[in-house]
Amino acid sequence: MRTWNSALASCFLLTVPMAAAQAGQQDACPAPANITMKVVTTCEGYEGCEYDITSAAGNRWTGSDPYESGKDGKASPRFMSAAANKASDGSTQVYCDYEFHDAKGAVLENGGFRLSLETPAKITLGDKWKSTSAQASSCESNEASQCAFVK
């Protein structure tokens, strides 16, 4: 009987942390292959071309390309860096920066954009993030998918 109770207790203790880990949804900076311009945009005005992405985790990312480098579809975005800033209320704003490359892979001088997590939230940053101050962190990876967090 004692062995059976120990086995049940072990199973219970193993499932509690797993359920807690699944409570939050993991997300990361959007992969460049998943970034497309907003369908209704005309790429005009101060904001330029607008981007509006909803990730698989359901988070909304928005941004704009004021130089309209992605307008003709010939330039491809590449992930550059990511930053996170913690607000006084405990929520964190995540920013992901991208640059444009031409067909030969050269970086376009006037081009690039930042995607921002639309709704700052209380999140836990993944292991690739390094604190640069009490409020700021930067992701130490060249891969968007490694700049992960749990919301």
PDB file of C-alpha atoms in Angstrom:
ATOM      1  CA  MET A   1       0.000   0.000   0.000  1.00  0.00           C
ATOM      2  CA  ARG A   2       2.811   2.383   0.875  1.00  0.00           C
ATOM      3  CA  THR A   3       4.439   1.829  -2.560  1.00  0.00           C
ATOM      4  CA  TRP A   4       1.131   2.568  -4.299  1.00  0.00           C
ATOM      5  CA  ASN A   5       0.691   5.846  -2.369  1.00  0.00           C
ATOM      6  CA  SER A   6       4.269   6.875  -3.169  1.00  0.00           C
ATOM      7  CA  ALA A   7       3.689   6.154  -6.849  1.00  0.00           C
ATOM      8  CA  LEU A   8       0.485   8.225  -6.859  1.00  0.00           C
ATOM      9  CA  ALA A   9       2.200  11.088  -5.066  1.00  0.00           C
ATOM     10  CA  SER A  10       5.067  11.011  -7.586  1.00  0.00           C
ATOM     11  CA  CYS A  11       2.652  11.131 -10.514  1.00  0.00           C
ATOM     12  CA  PHE A  12       0.792  14.048  -8.956  1.00  0.00           C
ATOM     13  CA  LEU A  13       4.000  15.989  -8.308  1.00  0.00           C
ATOM     14  CA  LEU A  14       5.157  15.453 -11.887  1.00  0.00           C
ATOM     15  CA  THR A  15       1.893  16.625 -13.455  1.00  0.00           C
ATOM     16  CA  VAL A  16       1.533  19.834 -11.410  1.00  0.00           C
ATOM     17  CA  PRO A  17       4.669  21.551 -12.846  1.00  0.00           C
ATOM     18  CA  MET A  18       3.731  20.427 -16.367  1.00  0.00           C
ATOM     19  CA  ALA A  19       0.258  21.951 -16.048  1.00  0.00           C
ATOM     20  CA  ALA A  20       1.744  25.176 -14.708  1.00  0.00           C
ATOM     21  CA  ALA A  21       4.199  25.339 -17.616  1.00  0.00           C
ATOM     22  CA  GLN A  22       1.364  24.936 -20.102  1.00  0.00           C
ATOM     23  CA  ALA A  23      -0.636  27.770 -18.505  1.00  0.00           C
ATOM     24  CA  GLY A  24       1.424  30.379 -20.377  1.00  0.00           C
ATOM     25  CA  GLN A  25       1.882  30.369 -24.122  1.00  0.00           C
ATOM     26  CA  GLN A  26       5.366  30.502 -25.580  1.00  0.00           C
ATOM     27  CA  ASP A  27       6.008  32.917 -28.412  1.00  0.00           C
ATOM     28  CA  ALA A  28       8.988  34.589 -30.066  1.00  0.00           C
ATOM     29  CA  CYS A  29       9.794  37.289 -32.582  1.00  0.00           C
ATOM     30  CA  PRO A  30       7.995  36.492 -35.853  1.00  0.00           C
ATOM     31  CA  ALA A  31      10.062  34.518 -38.366  1.00  0.00           C
ATOM     32  CA  PRO A  32      10.912  36.603 -41.459  1.00  0.00           C
ATOM     33  CA  ALA A  33       9.148  34.048 -43.684  1.00  0.00           C
ATOM     34  CA  ASN A  34       5.883  34.797 -41.832  1.00  0.00           C
ATOM     35  CA  ILE A  35       6.047  38.570 -42.290  1.00  0.00           C
ATOM     36  CA  THR A  36       3.832  40.126 -44.935  1.00  0.00           C
ATOM     37  CA  MET A  37       2.498  43.614 -45.439  1.00  0.00           C
ATOM     38  CA  LYS A  38      -0.960  44.467 -44.230  1.00  0.00           C
ATOM     39  CA  VAL A  39      -3.304  43.708 -47.130  1.00  0.00           C
ATOM     40  CA  VAL A  40      -5.168  47.024 -46.973  1.00  0.00           C
ATOM     41  CA  THR A  41      -2.044  49.200 -46.860  1.00  0.00           C
ATOM     42  CA  THR A  42      -1.146  51.524 -49.709  1.00  0.00           C
ATOM     43  CA  CYS A  43       2.370  52.245 -48.396  1.00  0.00           C
ATOM     44  CA  GLU A  44       1.758  55.969 -48.367  1.00  0.00           C
ATOM     45  CA  GLY A  45       2.150  58.714 -45.829  1.00  0.00           C
ATOM     46  CA  TYR A  46       4.424  59.055 -42.842  1.00  0.00           C
ATOM     47  CA  GLU A  47       4.074  55.440 -41.666  1.00  0.00           C
ATOM     48  CA  GLY A  48       4.949  53.854 -45.024  1.00  0.00           C
ATOM     49  CA  CYS A  49       4.125  50.171 -45.433  1.00  0.00           C
ATOM     50  CA  GLU A  50       2.361  48.685 -42.436  1.00  0.00           C
ATOM     51  CA  TYR A  51       2.800  45.212 -40.990  1.00  0.00           C
ATOM     52  CA  ASP A  52       0.260  43.386 -38.847  1.00  0.00           C
ATOM     53  CA  ILE A  53       1.044  39.801 -37.859  1.00  0.00           C
ATOM     54  CA  THR A  54      -0.791  37.445 -35.525  1.00  0.00           C
ATOM     55  CA  SER A  55       1.488  34.686 -34.278  1.00  0.00           C
ATOM     56  CA  ALA A  56       0.478  31.063 -33.770  1.00  0.00           C
ATOM     57  CA  ALA A  57       0.314  31.828 -30.030  1.00  0.00           C
ATOM     58  CA  GLY A  58      -2.296  34.509 -30.768  1.00  0.00           C
ATOM     59  CA  ASN A  59      -0.095  37.543 -30.095  1.00  0.00           C
ATOM     60  CA  ARG A  60      -0.428  40.514 -32.411  1.00  0.00           C
ATOM     61  CA  TRP A  61       2.699  42.236 -33.733  1.00  0.00           C
ATOM     62  CA  THR A  62       2.535  45.572 -35.575  1.00  0.00           C
ATOM     63  CA  GLY A  63       5.063  47.845 -37.246  1.00  0.00           C
ATOM     64  CA  SER A  64       5.817  49.935 -40.294  1.00  0.00           C
ATOM     65  CA  ASP A  65       8.510  50.435 -42.933  1.00  0.00           C
ATOM     66  CA  PRO A  66       8.743  54.219 -43.439  1.00  0.00           C
ATOM     67  CA  TYR A  67      11.126  53.800 -46.412  1.00  0.00           C
ATOM     68  CA  GLU A  68       8.705  51.433 -48.155  1.00  0.00           C
ATOM     69  CA  SER A  69      11.579  49.038 -48.928  1.00  0.00           C
ATOM     70  CA  GLY A  70       9.312  46.001 -48.914  1.00  0.00           C
ATOM     71  CA  LYS A  71       6.702  47.588 -51.160  1.00  0.00           C
ATOM     72  CA  ASP A  72       7.644  45.840 -54.405  1.00  0.00           C
ATOM     73  CA  GLY A  73       8.203  42.433 -52.792  1.00  0.00           C
ATOM     74  CA  LYS A  74      11.776  42.199 -54.163  1.00  0.00           C
ATOM     75  CA  ALA A  75      13.461  42.887 -50.819  1.00  0.00           C
ATOM     76  CA  SER A  76      13.299  40.201 -48.162  1.00  0.00           C
ATOM     77  CA  PRO A  77      13.255  40.889 -44.420  1.00  0.00           C
ATOM     78  CA  ARG A  78      15.902  39.371 -42.133  1.00  0.00           C
ATOM     79  CA  PHE A  79      15.872  39.341 -38.365  1.00  0.00           C
ATOM     80  CA  MET A  80      18.409  41.693 -36.757  1.00  0.00           C
ATOM     81  CA  SER A  81      17.775  41.971 -33.037  1.00  0.00           C
ATOM     82  CA  ALA A  82      15.204  42.094 -30.268  1.00  0.00           C
ATOM     83  CA  ALA A  83      14.748  44.127 -27.104  1.00  0.00           C
ATOM     84  CA  ALA A  84      12.359  44.045 -24.166  1.00  0.00           C
ATOM     85  CA  ASN A  85      11.482  46.879 -21.788  1.00  0.00           C
ATOM     86  CA  LYS A  86       9.738  46.306 -18.465  1.00  0.00           C
ATOM     87  CA  ALA A  87       7.209  48.934 -17.340  1.00  0.00           C
ATOM     88  CA  SER A  88       6.512  49.969 -13.749  1.00  0.00           C
ATOM     89  CA  ASP A  89       3.284  47.902 -13.754  1.00  0.00           C
ATOM     90  CA  GLY A  90       5.291  44.713 -14.420  1.00  0.00           C
ATOM     91  CA  SER A  91       4.275  44.352 -18.062  1.00  0.00           C
ATOM     92  CA  THR A  92       6.960  43.957 -20.721  1.00  0.00           C
ATOM     93  CA  GLN A  93       7.024  45.421 -24.227  1.00  0.00           C
ATOM     94  CA  VAL A  94       8.917  43.299 -26.776  1.00  0.00           C
ATOM     95  CA  TYR A  95      10.419  44.786 -29.956  1.00  0.00           C
ATOM     96  CA  CYS A  96      11.853  42.818 -32.903  1.00  0.00           C
ATOM     97  CA  ASP A  97      13.976  44.596 -35.517  1.00  0.00           C
ATOM     98  CA  TYR A  98      14.369  43.513 -39.134  1.00  0.00           C
ATOM     99  CA  GLU A  99      16.409  44.771 -42.081  1.00  0.00           C
ATOM    100  CA  PHE A 100      15.798  44.294 -45.789  1.00  0.00           C
ATOM    101  CA  HIS A 101      18.152  42.497 -48.169  1.00  0.00           C
ATOM    102  CA  ASP A 102      18.085  42.601 -51.953  1.00  0.00           C
ATOM    103  CA  ALA A 103      18.032  39.514 -54.178  1.00  0.00           C
ATOM    104  CA  LYS A 104      21.836  39.211 -53.924  1.00  0.00           C
ATOM    105  CA  GLY A 105      21.724  39.301 -50.111  1.00  0.00           C
ATOM    106  CA  ALA A 106      23.072  42.838 -49.709  1.00  0.00           C
ATOM    107  CA  VAL A 107      21.578  44.952 -46.926  1.00  0.00           C
ATOM    108  CA  LEU A 108      19.492  47.861 -48.201  1.00  0.00           C
ATOM    109  CA  GLU A 109      20.749  51.133 -46.717  1.00  0.00           C
ATOM    110  CA  ASN A 110      17.325  52.725 -46.312  1.00  0.00           C
ATOM    111  CA  GLY A 111      15.165  49.971 -45.088  1.00  0.00           C
ATOM    112  CA  GLY A 112      14.057  48.010 -42.132  1.00  0.00           C
ATOM    113  CA  PHE A 113      11.277  47.983 -39.617  1.00  0.00           C
ATOM    114  CA  ARG A 114      10.421  47.173 -36.031  1.00  0.00           C
ATOM    115  CA  LEU A 115       7.593  44.896 -34.963  1.00  0.00           C
ATOM    116  CA  SER A 116       6.183  45.568 -31.512  1.00  0.00           C
ATOM    117  CA  LEU A 117       4.136  43.230 -29.385  1.00  0.00           C
ATOM    118  CA  GLU A 118       0.751  44.950 -29.627  1.00  0.00           C
ATOM    119  CA  THR A 119      -0.292  44.437 -26.020  1.00  0.00           C
ATOM    120  CA  PRO A 120       2.456  44.549 -23.390  1.00  0.00           C
ATOM    121  CA  ALA A 121       1.958  41.784 -20.837  1.00  0.00           C
ATOM    122  CA  LYS A 122       3.560  40.121 -17.858  1.00  0.00           C
ATOM    123  CA  ILE A 123       5.944  37.704 -19.526  1.00  0.00           C
ATOM    124  CA  THR A 124       8.956  35.565 -18.734  1.00  0.00           C
ATOM    125  CA  LEU A 125      11.879  35.969 -21.127  1.00  0.00           C
ATOM    126  CA  GLY A 126      13.674  32.865 -22.443  1.00  0.00           C
ATOM    127  CA  ASP A 127      17.306  31.928 -21.881  1.00  0.00           C
ATOM    128  CA  LYS A 128      18.696  33.932 -24.840  1.00  0.00           C
ATOM    129  CA  TRP A 129      17.720  37.242 -23.221  1.00  0.00           C
ATOM    130  CA  LYS A 130      20.270  39.225 -21.214  1.00  0.00           C
ATOM    131  CA  SER A 131      19.385  42.075 -18.846  1.00  0.00           C
ATOM    132  CA  THR A 132      21.085  45.327 -19.782  1.00  0.00           C
ATOM    133  CA  SER A 133      19.469  47.274 -16.924  1.00  0.00           C
ATOM    134  CA  ALA A 134      16.694  46.821 -14.346  1.00  0.00           C
ATOM    135  CA  GLN A 135      14.092  47.533 -17.035  1.00  0.00           C
ATOM    136  CA  ALA A 136      15.752  46.533 -20.321  1.00  0.00           C
ATOM    137  CA  SER A 137      16.868  43.263 -21.877  1.00  0.00           C
ATOM    138  CA  SER A 138      18.264  42.297 -25.266  1.00  0.00           C
ATOM    139  CA  CYS A 139      18.146  38.969 -27.062  1.00  0.00           C
ATOM    140  CA  GLU A 140      21.543  37.451 -27.783  1.00  0.00           C
ATOM    141  CA  SER A 141      20.614  35.493 -30.883  1.00  0.00           C
ATOM    142  CA  ASN A 142      20.536  36.045 -34.631  1.00  0.00           C
ATOM    143  CA  GLU A 143      17.480  33.803 -34.942  1.00  0.00           C
ATOM    144  CA  ALA A 144      14.016  35.259 -34.350  1.00  0.00           C
ATOM    145  CA  SER A 145      12.715  31.955 -32.989  1.00  0.00           C
ATOM    146  CA  GLN A 146      15.301  31.959 -30.196  1.00  0.00           C
ATOM    147  CA  CYS A 147      14.099  35.315 -28.857  1.00  0.00           C
ATOM    148  CA  ALA A 148      11.349  33.494 -27.014  1.00  0.00           C
ATOM    149  CA  PHE A 149       9.148  34.382 -24.051  1.00  0.00           C
ATOM    150  CA  VAL A 150       6.196  32.931 -22.167  1.00  0.00           C
ATOM    151  CA  LYS A 151       3.093  35.052 -21.753  1.00  0.00           C
TER     152      LYS A 151
END
